[in-house]
């Protein structure tokens, strides 16, 4: 066999559009919650591909689903339906509030579909100007122009003006502020049950209940962006199940494919018909390969054993982090649900989150940030306790550098 072309990290700077600044090593192989780079150095994976690799790396359930489907049928286009996508739709509707599913390939596309559906429902309502969208400061909904505009971090959207009109941002967890902007002209409220990219900030249950009531009062769709919180991440199948608040639309991606790109927008029989034939679409969305993998990953995660395991690991993780913080007191607060955990740096270490993840990499640990002041962990939902222990030991060595 011919040798593959030899590449190094510096080639990233040679050939890649510089929107990312990846770490200075290249992962080449993974198994469970461990990864190896080109030099065969081992890393514990507390990042999970940003809340994506829910079963870790190369899990046999995902590998088997992928390879089995790969020999059968990859893609036919949406002029034909396929068996894996129908099975996945059955799983998603049977296990959630939803009656209908639209499949796509990413979180941004799922939110794009949700916001477009809301605009269409608003138009079809006959209420003049019912196109307003209410979103929250600091939110993250993806990078398409519509979703980045719905997101609440102007630094991601302002360079791409003119932006879509009619999106109003108010403070997260501030029901009075939301009440002041939701009215008859509102077609949707979009919210993350836990702001992930924004710093791992859980929504108050009373806030979500209040949004539900306001949406009911003014005939607006309540959209839960569960791209990061979904598919077991919080210990519930979806985070809305922890709050008892049922949305009209839910978006899911990231962990859904366990590493294979797939996204979905879930909704009810009341709203789905507004997306009639031809009003929205996608080439790859719902393709057999992605659907087969997602079906297997979803089935594996949606068991009491795995979901309870997430809650157990949450406590195990939090205990270990608290112990670490007693030794190196640099975190102000450790928060989050399940295996979506954010460690907020004390004021004196403000802005150091990125340095910590860089030093963690040197010590053999993959970790994430959520803004400049929060170190974030979103490991595999089935990470073994011994890997948590080893990862925390490596984090400790990284924190020792900060303390110096
Ligand atoms: C990651 C994320 C998205 C965007 O998903 P992509 O697959 O990157 O498009 C949207 N919303 C939330 C809450 C996310 O965490």
JSON list of C-alpha atoms in Angstrom, two decimals, residues 109-268:
[
{"chain": "A", "resi": 109, "resn": "UNK", "atom": "CA", "xyz": [-29.07, 23.64, 10.58]},
{"chain": "A", "resi": 110, "resn": "UNK", "atom": "CA", "xyz": [-31.49, 22.26, 13.17]},
{"chain": "A", "resi": 111, "resn": "UNK", "atom": "CA", "xyz": [-31.88, 25.75, 14.67]},
{"chain": "A", "resi": 112, "resn": "UNK", "atom": "CA", "xyz": [-32.12, 27.31, 11.22]},
{"chain": "A", "resi": 113, "resn": "UNK", "atom": "CA", "xyz": [-35.03, 24.95, 10.52]},
{"chain": "A", "resi": 114, "resn": "UNK", "atom": "CA", "xyz": [-36.64, 25.75, 13.87]},
{"chain": "A", "resi": 115, "resn": "UNK", "atom": "CA", "xyz": [-36.46, 29.52, 13.32]},
{"chain": "A", "resi": 116, "resn": "UNK", "atom": "CA", "xyz": [-37.72, 29.23, 9.74]},
{"chain": "A", "resi": 117, "resn": "UNK", "atom": "CA", "xyz": [-40.60, 27.03, 10.92]},
{"chain": "A", "resi": 118, "resn": "UNK", "atom": "CA", "xyz": [-41.52, 29.64, 13.53]},
{"chain": "A", "resi": 119, "resn": "UNK", "atom": "CA", "xyz": [-41.50, 32.42, 10.93]},
{"chain": "A", "resi": 120, "resn": "UNK", "atom": "CA", "xyz": [-43.72, 30.27, 8.67]},
{"chain": "A", "resi": 121, "resn": "UNK", "atom": "CA", "xyz": [-46.15, 29.51, 11.50]},
{"chain": "A", "resi": 122, "resn": "UNK", "atom": "CA", "xyz": [-46.22, 33.23, 12.28]},
{"chain": "A", "resi": 123, "resn": "UNK", "atom": "CA", "xyz": [-46.97, 34.07, 8.66]},
{"chain": "A", "resi": 124, "resn": "UNK", "atom": "CA", "xyz": [-49.68, 31.42, 8.39]},
{"chain": "A", "resi": 125, "resn": "UNK", "atom": "CA", "xyz": [-51.34, 32.75, 11.57]},
{"chain": "A", "resi": 126, "resn": "UNK", "atom": "CA", "xyz": [-52.53, 35.77, 9.63]},
{"chain": "A", "resi": 127, "resn": "UNK", "atom": "CA", "xyz": [-51.43, 38.11, 12.43]},
{"chain": "A", "resi": 128, "resn": "UNK", "atom": "CA", "xyz": [-49.68, 41.01, 10.73]},
{"chain": "A", "resi": 129, "resn": "UNK", "atom": "CA", "xyz": [-45.96, 41.18, 11.41]},
{"chain": "A", "resi": 130, "resn": "UNK", "atom": "CA", "xyz": [-45.83, 38.02, 13.54]},
{"chain": "A", "resi": 131, "resn": "UNK", "atom": "CA", "xyz": [-42.15, 37.42, 12.81]},
{"chain": "A", "resi": 132, "resn": "UNK", "atom": "CA", "xyz": [-40.40, 38.58, 15.98]},
{"chain": "A", "resi": 133, "resn": "UNK", "atom": "CA", "xyz": [-37.89, 36.26, 17.61]},
{"chain": "A", "resi": 134, "resn": "UNK", "atom": "CA", "xyz": [-36.87, 36.58, 21.23]},
{"chain": "A", "resi": 135, "resn": "UNK", "atom": "CA", "xyz": [-33.45, 35.21, 22.15]},
{"chain": "A", "resi": 136, "resn": "UNK", "atom": "CA", "xyz": [-31.04, 35.66, 25.04]},
{"chain": "A", "resi": 137, "resn": "UNK", "atom": "CA", "xyz": [-27.77, 37.42, 25.72]},
{"chain": "A", "resi": 138, "resn": "UNK", "atom": "CA", "xyz": [-24.80, 35.10, 25.68]},
{"chain": "A", "resi": 139, "resn": "UNK", "atom": "CA", "xyz": [-26.73, 32.34, 23.87]},
{"chain": "A", "resi": 140, "resn": "UNK", "atom": "CA", "xyz": [-25.14, 30.19, 21.19]},
{"chain": "A", "resi": 141, "resn": "UNK", "atom": "CA", "xyz": [-27.23, 28.69, 18.39]},
{"chain": "A", "resi": 142, "resn": "UNK", "atom": "CA", "xyz": [-24.74, 28.06, 15.56]},
{"chain": "A", "resi": 143, "resn": "UNK", "atom": "CA", "xyz": [-22.91, 29.92, 12.80]},
{"chain": "A", "resi": 144, "resn": "UNK", "atom": "CA", "xyz": [-25.31, 30.33, 9.89]},
{"chain": "A", "resi": 145, "resn": "UNK", "atom": "CA", "xyz": [-26.33, 33.96, 9.45]},
{"chain": "A", "resi": 146, "resn": "UNK", "atom": "CA", "xyz": [-29.77, 33.42, 11.01]},
{"chain": "A", "resi": 147, "resn": "UNK", "atom": "CA", "xyz": [-28.53, 31.33, 13.94]},
{"chain": "A", "resi": 148, "resn": "UNK", "atom": "CA", "xyz": [-25.50, 33.50, 14.66]},
{"chain": "A", "resi": 149, "resn": "UNK", "atom": "CA", "xyz": [-27.88, 36.47, 14.72]},
{"chain": "A", "resi": 150, "resn": "UNK", "atom": "CA", "xyz": [-30.14, 34.63, 17.18]},
{"chain": "A", "resi": 151, "resn": "UNK", "atom": "CA", "xyz": [-27.08, 33.92, 19.29]},
{"chain": "A", "resi": 152, "resn": "UNK", "atom": "CA", "xyz": [-26.38, 36.45, 21.98]},
{"chain": "A", "resi": 153, "resn": "UNK", "atom": "CA", "xyz": [-22.70, 37.17, 21.40]},
{"chain": "A", "resi": 154, "resn": "UNK", "atom": "CA", "xyz": [-22.43, 40.13, 19.01]},
{"chain": "A", "resi": 155, "resn": "UNK", "atom": "CA", "xyz": [-18.72, 39.42, 18.44]},
{"chain": "A", "resi": 156, "resn": "UNK", "atom": "CA", "xyz": [-19.77, 36.39, 16.37]},
{"chain": "A", "resi": 157, "resn": "UNK", "atom": "CA", "xyz": [-22.35, 38.22, 14.24]},
{"chain": "A", "resi": 158, "resn": "UNK", "atom": "CA", "xyz": [-21.47, 41.91, 13.93]},
{"chain": "A", "resi": 159, "resn": "UNK", "atom": "CA", "xyz": [-18.87, 41.44, 11.18]},
{"chain": "A", "resi": 160, "resn": "UNK", "atom": "CA", "xyz": [-21.50, 39.95, 8.88]},
{"chain": "A", "resi": 161, "resn": "UNK", "atom": "CA", "xyz": [-24.08, 42.74, 8.84]},
{"chain": "A", "resi": 162, "resn": "UNK", "atom": "CA", "xyz": [-26.65, 43.36, 7.56]},
{"chain": "A", "resi": 163, "resn": "UNK", "atom": "CA", "xyz": [-28.14, 40.70, 9.81]},
{"chain": "A", "resi": 164, "resn": "UNK", "atom": "CA", "xyz": [-31.67, 39.26, 9.66]},
{"chain": "A", "resi": 165, "resn": "UNK", "atom": "CA", "xyz": [-34.20, 41.61, 11.24]},
{"chain": "A", "resi": 166, "resn": "UNK", "atom": "CA", "xyz": [-36.65, 41.07, 14.05]},
{"chain": "A", "resi": 167, "resn": "UNK", "atom": "CA", "xyz": [-34.49, 39.35, 16.64]},
{"chain": "A", "resi": 168, "resn": "UNK", "atom": "CA", "xyz": [-34.65, 40.78, 20.15]},
{"chain": "A", "resi": 169, "resn": "UNK", "atom": "CA", "xyz": [-32.12, 39.82, 22.83]},
{"chain": "A", "resi": 170, "resn": "UNK", "atom": "CA", "xyz": [-32.75, 40.12, 26.55]},
{"chain": "A", "resi": 171, "resn": "UNK", "atom": "CA", "xyz": [-30.95, 38.92, 29.67]},
{"chain": "A", "resi": 172, "resn": "UNK", "atom": "CA", "xyz": [-30.94, 35.16, 30.28]},
{"chain": "A", "resi": 173, "resn": "UNK", "atom": "CA", "xyz": [-32.85, 34.01, 33.37]},
{"chain": "A", "resi": 174, "resn": "UNK", "atom": "CA", "xyz": [-34.62, 37.39, 33.55]},
{"chain": "A", "resi": 175, "resn": "UNK", "atom": "CA", "xyz": [-38.32, 36.68, 33.08]},
{"chain": "A", "resi": 176, "resn": "UNK", "atom": "CA", "xyz": [-39.37, 40.31, 33.48]},
{"chain": "A", "resi": 177, "resn": "UNK", "atom": "CA", "xyz": [-37.03, 41.32, 30.66]},
{"chain": "A", "resi": 178, "resn": "UNK", "atom": "CA", "xyz": [-38.52, 38.59, 28.46]},
{"chain": "A", "resi": 179, "resn": "UNK", "atom": "CA", "xyz": [-42.05, 39.64, 29.38]},
{"chain": "A", "resi": 180, "resn": "UNK", "atom": "CA", "xyz": [-41.27, 43.17, 28.23]},
{"chain": "A", "resi": 181, "resn": "UNK", "atom": "CA", "xyz": [-40.45, 42.04, 24.66]},
{"chain": "A", "resi": 182, "resn": "UNK", "atom": "CA", "xyz": [-42.80, 39.09, 24.04]},
{"chain": "A", "resi": 183, "resn": "UNK", "atom": "CA", "xyz": [-46.05, 40.14, 22.40]},
{"chain": "A", "resi": 184, "resn": "UNK", "atom": "CA", "xyz": [-48.54, 39.31, 19.60]},
{"chain": "A", "resi": 185, "resn": "UNK", "atom": "CA", "xyz": [-45.80, 39.93, 17.02]},
{"chain": "A", "resi": 186, "resn": "UNK", "atom": "CA", "xyz": [-43.53, 37.30, 18.54]},
{"chain": "A", "resi": 187, "resn": "UNK", "atom": "CA", "xyz": [-43.37, 34.05, 16.56]},
{"chain": "A", "resi": 188, "resn": "UNK", "atom": "CA", "xyz": [-40.70, 32.31, 18.65]},
{"chain": "A", "resi": 189, "resn": "UNK", "atom": "CA", "xyz": [-38.64, 32.30, 21.80]},
{"chain": "A", "resi": 190, "resn": "UNK", "atom": "CA", "xyz": [-35.40, 30.31, 21.49]},
{"chain": "A", "resi": 191, "resn": "UNK", "atom": "CA", "xyz": [-33.51, 29.26, 24.60]},
{"chain": "A", "resi": 192, "resn": "UNK", "atom": "CA", "xyz": [-30.89, 26.76, 25.76]},
{"chain": "A", "resi": 193, "resn": "UNK", "atom": "CA", "xyz": [-31.92, 24.84, 28.92]},
{"chain": "A", "resi": 194, "resn": "UNK", "atom": "CA", "xyz": [-28.27, 25.22, 29.89]},
{"chain": "A", "resi": 195, "resn": "UNK", "atom": "CA", "xyz": [-26.21, 27.83, 28.06]},
{"chain": "A", "resi": 196, "resn": "UNK", "atom": "CA", "xyz": [-23.25, 25.71, 26.95]},
{"chain": "A", "resi": 197, "resn": "UNK", "atom": "CA", "xyz": [-20.84, 27.84, 24.95]},
{"chain": "A", "resi": 198, "resn": "UNK", "atom": "CA", "xyz": [-21.93, 30.84, 27.04]},
{"chain": "A", "resi": 199, "resn": "UNK", "atom": "CA", "xyz": [-20.37, 29.41, 30.20]},
{"chain": "A", "resi": 200, "resn": "UNK", "atom": "CA", "xyz": [-22.42, 26.36, 31.31]},
{"chain": "A", "resi": 201, "resn": "UNK", "atom": "CA", "xyz": [-25.21, 28.43, 32.88]},
{"chain": "A", "resi": 202, "resn": "UNK", "atom": "CA", "xyz": [-28.40, 26.50, 33.71]},
{"chain": "A", "resi": 203, "resn": "UNK", "atom": "CA", "xyz": [-31.75, 28.17, 33.07]},
{"chain": "A", "resi": 204, "resn": "UNK", "atom": "CA", "xyz": [-33.89, 28.54, 36.19]},
{"chain": "A", "resi": 205, "resn": "UNK", "atom": "CA", "xyz": [-36.92, 26.28, 36.07]},
{"chain": "A", "resi": 206, "resn": "UNK", "atom": "CA", "xyz": [-39.19, 29.23, 36.94]},
{"chain": "A", "resi": 207, "resn": "UNK", "atom": "CA", "xyz": [-37.69, 31.15, 34.00]},
{"chain": "A", "resi": 208, "resn": "UNK", "atom": "CA", "xyz": [-38.48, 28.30, 31.58]},
{"chain": "A", "resi": 209, "resn": "UNK", "atom": "CA", "xyz": [-41.99, 27.93, 33.03]},
{"chain": "A", "resi": 210, "resn": "UNK", "atom": "CA", "xyz": [-42.53, 31.65, 32.61]},
{"chain": "A", "resi": 211, "resn": "UNK", "atom": "CA", "xyz": [-41.38, 31.53, 28.98]},
{"chain": "A", "resi": 212, "resn": "UNK", "atom": "CA", "xyz": [-43.79, 28.65, 28.39]},
{"chain": "A", "resi": 213, "resn": "UNK", "atom": "CA", "xyz": [-46.67, 30.68, 29.79]},
{"chain": "A", "resi": 214, "resn": "UNK", "atom": "CA", "xyz": [-45.75, 33.75, 27.72]},
{"chain": "A", "resi": 215, "resn": "UNK", "atom": "CA", "xyz": [-45.49, 31.68, 24.54]},
{"chain": "A", "resi": 216, "resn": "UNK", "atom": "CA", "xyz": [-48.92, 30.21, 25.26]},
{"chain": "A", "resi": 217, "resn": "UNK", "atom": "CA", "xyz": [-50.39, 33.63, 25.94]},
{"chain": "A", "resi": 218, "resn": "UNK", "atom": "CA", "xyz": [-49.08, 35.19, 22.73]},
{"chain": "A", "resi": 219, "resn": "UNK", "atom": "CA", "xyz": [-49.11, 32.20, 20.38]},
{"chain": "A", "resi": 220, "resn": "UNK", "atom": "CA", "xyz": [-45.32, 31.99, 19.99]},
{"chain": "A", "resi": 221, "resn": "UNK", "atom": "CA", "xyz": [-43.31, 28.80, 19.54]},
{"chain": "A", "resi": 222, "resn": "UNK", "atom": "CA", "xyz": [-41.07, 27.86, 22.43]},
{"chain": "A", "resi": 223, "resn": "UNK", "atom": "CA", "xyz": [-37.86, 26.45, 20.94]},
{"chain": "A", "resi": 224, "resn": "UNK", "atom": "CA", "xyz": [-35.44, 24.59, 23.18]},
{"chain": "A", "resi": 225, "resn": "UNK", "atom": "CA", "xyz": [-31.96, 24.42, 21.68]},
{"chain": "A", "resi": 226, "resn": "UNK", "atom": "CA", "xyz": [-30.79, 21.08, 23.08]},
{"chain": "A", "resi": 227, "resn": "UNK", "atom": "CA", "xyz": [-27.91, 20.70, 20.66]},
{"chain": "A", "resi": 228, "resn": "UNK", "atom": "CA", "xyz": [-25.49, 20.51, 23.59]},
{"chain": "A", "resi": 229, "resn": "UNK", "atom": "CA", "xyz": [-27.78, 19.32, 26.41]},
{"chain": "A", "resi": 230, "resn": "UNK", "atom": "CA", "xyz": [-29.53, 16.55, 24.47]},
{"chain": "A", "resi": 231, "resn": "UNK", "atom": "CA", "xyz": [-29.15, 12.78, 24.19]},
{"chain": "A", "resi": 232, "resn": "UNK", "atom": "CA", "xyz": [-28.30, 12.00, 27.79]},
{"chain": "A", "resi": 233, "resn": "UNK", "atom": "CA", "xyz": [-25.79, 14.78, 28.45]},
{"chain": "A", "resi": 234, "resn": "UNK", "atom": "CA", "xyz": [-27.58, 15.99, 31.61]},
{"chain": "A", "resi": 235, "resn": "UNK", "atom": "CA", "xyz": [-28.60, 12.55, 32.84]},
{"chain": "A", "resi": 236, "resn": "UNK", "atom": "CA", "xyz": [-32.06, 12.91, 31.29]},
{"chain": "A", "resi": 237, "resn": "UNK", "atom": "CA", "xyz": [-32.61, 11.93, 27.67]},
{"chain": "A", "resi": 238, "resn": "UNK", "atom": "CA", "xyz": [-33.30, 15.64, 27.00]},
{"chain": "A", "resi": 239, "resn": "UNK", "atom": "CA", "xyz": [-32.83, 18.46, 29.49]},
{"chain": "A", "resi": 240, "resn": "UNK", "atom": "CA", "xyz": [-36.45, 19.63, 29.15]},
{"chain": "A", "resi": 241, "resn": "UNK", "atom": "CA", "xyz": [-37.38, 16.44, 31.00]},
{"chain": "A", "resi": 242, "resn": "UNK", "atom": "CA", "xyz": [-35.54, 17.77, 34.07]},
{"chain": "A", "resi": 243, "resn": "UNK", "atom": "CA", "xyz": [-37.62, 20.96, 34.07]},
{"chain": "A", "resi": 244, "resn": "UNK", "atom": "CA", "xyz": [-41.06, 19.61, 33.31]},
{"chain": "A", "resi": 245, "resn": "UNK", "atom": "CA", "xyz": [-41.43, 22.37, 30.70]},
{"chain": "A", "resi": 246, "resn": "UNK", "atom": "CA", "xyz": [-42.38, 21.03, 27.28]},
{"chain": "A", "resi": 247, "resn": "UNK", "atom": "CA", "xyz": [-41.26, 23.03, 24.26]},
{"chain": "A", "resi": 248, "resn": "UNK", "atom": "CA", "xyz": [-43.01, 23.21, 20.87]},
{"chain": "A", "resi": 249, "resn": "UNK", "atom": "CA", "xyz": [-39.76, 22.65, 19.02]},
{"chain": "A", "resi": 250, "resn": "UNK", "atom": "CA", "xyz": [-36.55, 20.98, 20.16]},
{"chain": "A", "resi": 251, "resn": "UNK", "atom": "CA", "xyz": [-33.27, 20.92, 18.29]},
{"chain": "A", "resi": 252, "resn": "UNK", "atom": "CA", "xyz": [-30.72, 18.15, 18.76]},
{"chain": "A", "resi": 253, "resn": "UNK", "atom": "CA", "xyz": [-27.35, 17.35, 17.15]},
{"chain": "A", "resi": 254, "resn": "UNK", "atom": "CA", "xyz": [-23.88, 16.93, 18.70]},
{"chain": "A", "resi": 255, "resn": "UNK", "atom": "CA", "xyz": [-24.21, 13.68, 20.72]},
{"chain": "A", "resi": 256, "resn": "UNK", "atom": "CA", "xyz": [-27.01, 12.39, 18.50]},
{"chain": "A", "resi": 257, "resn": "UNK", "atom": "CA", "xyz": [-24.57, 10.81, 16.05]},
{"chain": "A", "resi": 258, "resn": "UNK", "atom": "CA", "xyz": [-21.88, 10.04, 18.63]},
{"chain": "A", "resi": 259, "resn": "UNK", "atom": "CA", "xyz": [-19.37, 11.66, 16.25]},
{"chain": "A", "resi": 260, "resn": "UNK", "atom": "CA", "xyz": [-21.13, 11.20, 12.92]},
{"chain": "A", "resi": 261, "resn": "UNK", "atom": "CA", "xyz": [-22.63, 14.49, 11.69]},
{"chain": "A", "resi": 262, "resn": "UNK", "atom": "CA", "xyz": [-26.40, 14.55, 12.13]},
{"chain": "A", "resi": 263, "resn": "UNK", "atom": "CA", "xyz": [-28.97, 16.99, 13.48]},
{"chain": "A", "resi": 264, "resn": "UNK", "atom": "CA", "xyz": [-32.71, 17.05, 13.94]},
{"chain": "A", "resi": 265, "resn": "UNK", "atom": "CA", "xyz": [-35.57, 19.41, 14.65]},
{"chain": "A", "resi": 266, "resn": "UNK", "atom": "CA", "xyz": [-38.40, 17.89, 16.61]},
{"chain": "A", "resi": 267, "resn": "UNK", "atom": "CA", "xyz": [-41.89, 19.33, 16.75]},
{"chain": "A", "resi": 268, "resn": "UNK", "atom": "CA", "xyz": [-45.56, 18.46, 17.13]}
]
